[in-house]
Amino acid sequence: MSTFLIDENLPRTLQFEGKHKFLHIVDFNRQMSDTQIWRYAKENDCIIITKDADFYNRMVLYGPPPKVIWIRLGNMRRKQFEHKILNLWSQILQEIENYDLLEIYEDRIERFKIKNEA
């Protein structure tokens, strides 16, 4: 069972389906820096869900773990955003098992395996 660490730039009201554990940054430490979030996710085997490009940059620099789901849907109403994510959620769960980074777009999911040079 995976643990997903949900970045503060995503709505707290966003509810994901499944038997996984979901932790919202705002619930336990709103003041965490991206470095602290990355370290926490790595140490606790979490998958980061974010709209923040900084985690993509860290993935490129440092490689996994952690894995990252980068949501790149752009601006849309909260309900529309939640509906889109929920419709893709089962596919996202399948893909994150085999890939280190997923980029979620309006019309596609891009998948990446990142080679860890460290």
Coordinates of N, CA, C and O in Angstrom, one line a residue, residues 11 20 27 55 59-60 64 72 81 86 106:
P11 N -5.7 21.4 -3.7 CA -6.8 21.7 -2.8 C -6.9 20.6 -1.7 O -6.8 19.4 -1.9
H20 N -5.1 3.4 -0.1 CA -3.8 4.0 0.2 C -3.9 5.1 1.3 O -4.9 5.5 1.6
D27 N -1.7 19.4 6.7 CA -2.2 18.8 7.9 C -1.1 18.6 9.0 O -1.4 18.4 10.2
F55 N 9.6 20.0 -7.9 CA 9.8 18.5 -7.6 C 10.3 17.8 -8.9 O 11.0 16.8 -8.8
M59 N 13.8 15.7 -9.2 CA 13.8 14.4 -9.8 C 14.9 14.3 -10.8 O 15.6 13.3 -10.9
V60 N 15.0 15.3 -11.7 CA 16.0 15.3 -12.7 C 17.4 15.3 -12.1 O 18.3 14.6 -12.5
P64 N 15.1 9.2 -8.3 CA 14.2 8.7 -7.3 C 15.0 7.9 -6.2 O 16.2 7.5 -6.5
R72 N -0.2 18.8 -14.2 CA 0.0 19.9 -15.1 C -1.2 20.3 -15.8 O -1.2 20.5 -17.0
F81 N -11.2 20.3 -11.8 CA -9.9 19.7 -11.5 C -10.1 18.4 -10.7 O -9.5 17.4 -11.1
L86 N -9.9 12.4 -10.4 CA -10.6 11.2 -10.0 C -10.8 10.3 -11.2 O -10.7 9.1 -11.1
E106 N -4.1 17.5 -19.4 CA -5.5 17.4 -19.8 C -5.8 16.3 -20.7 O -6.8 15.6 -20.5

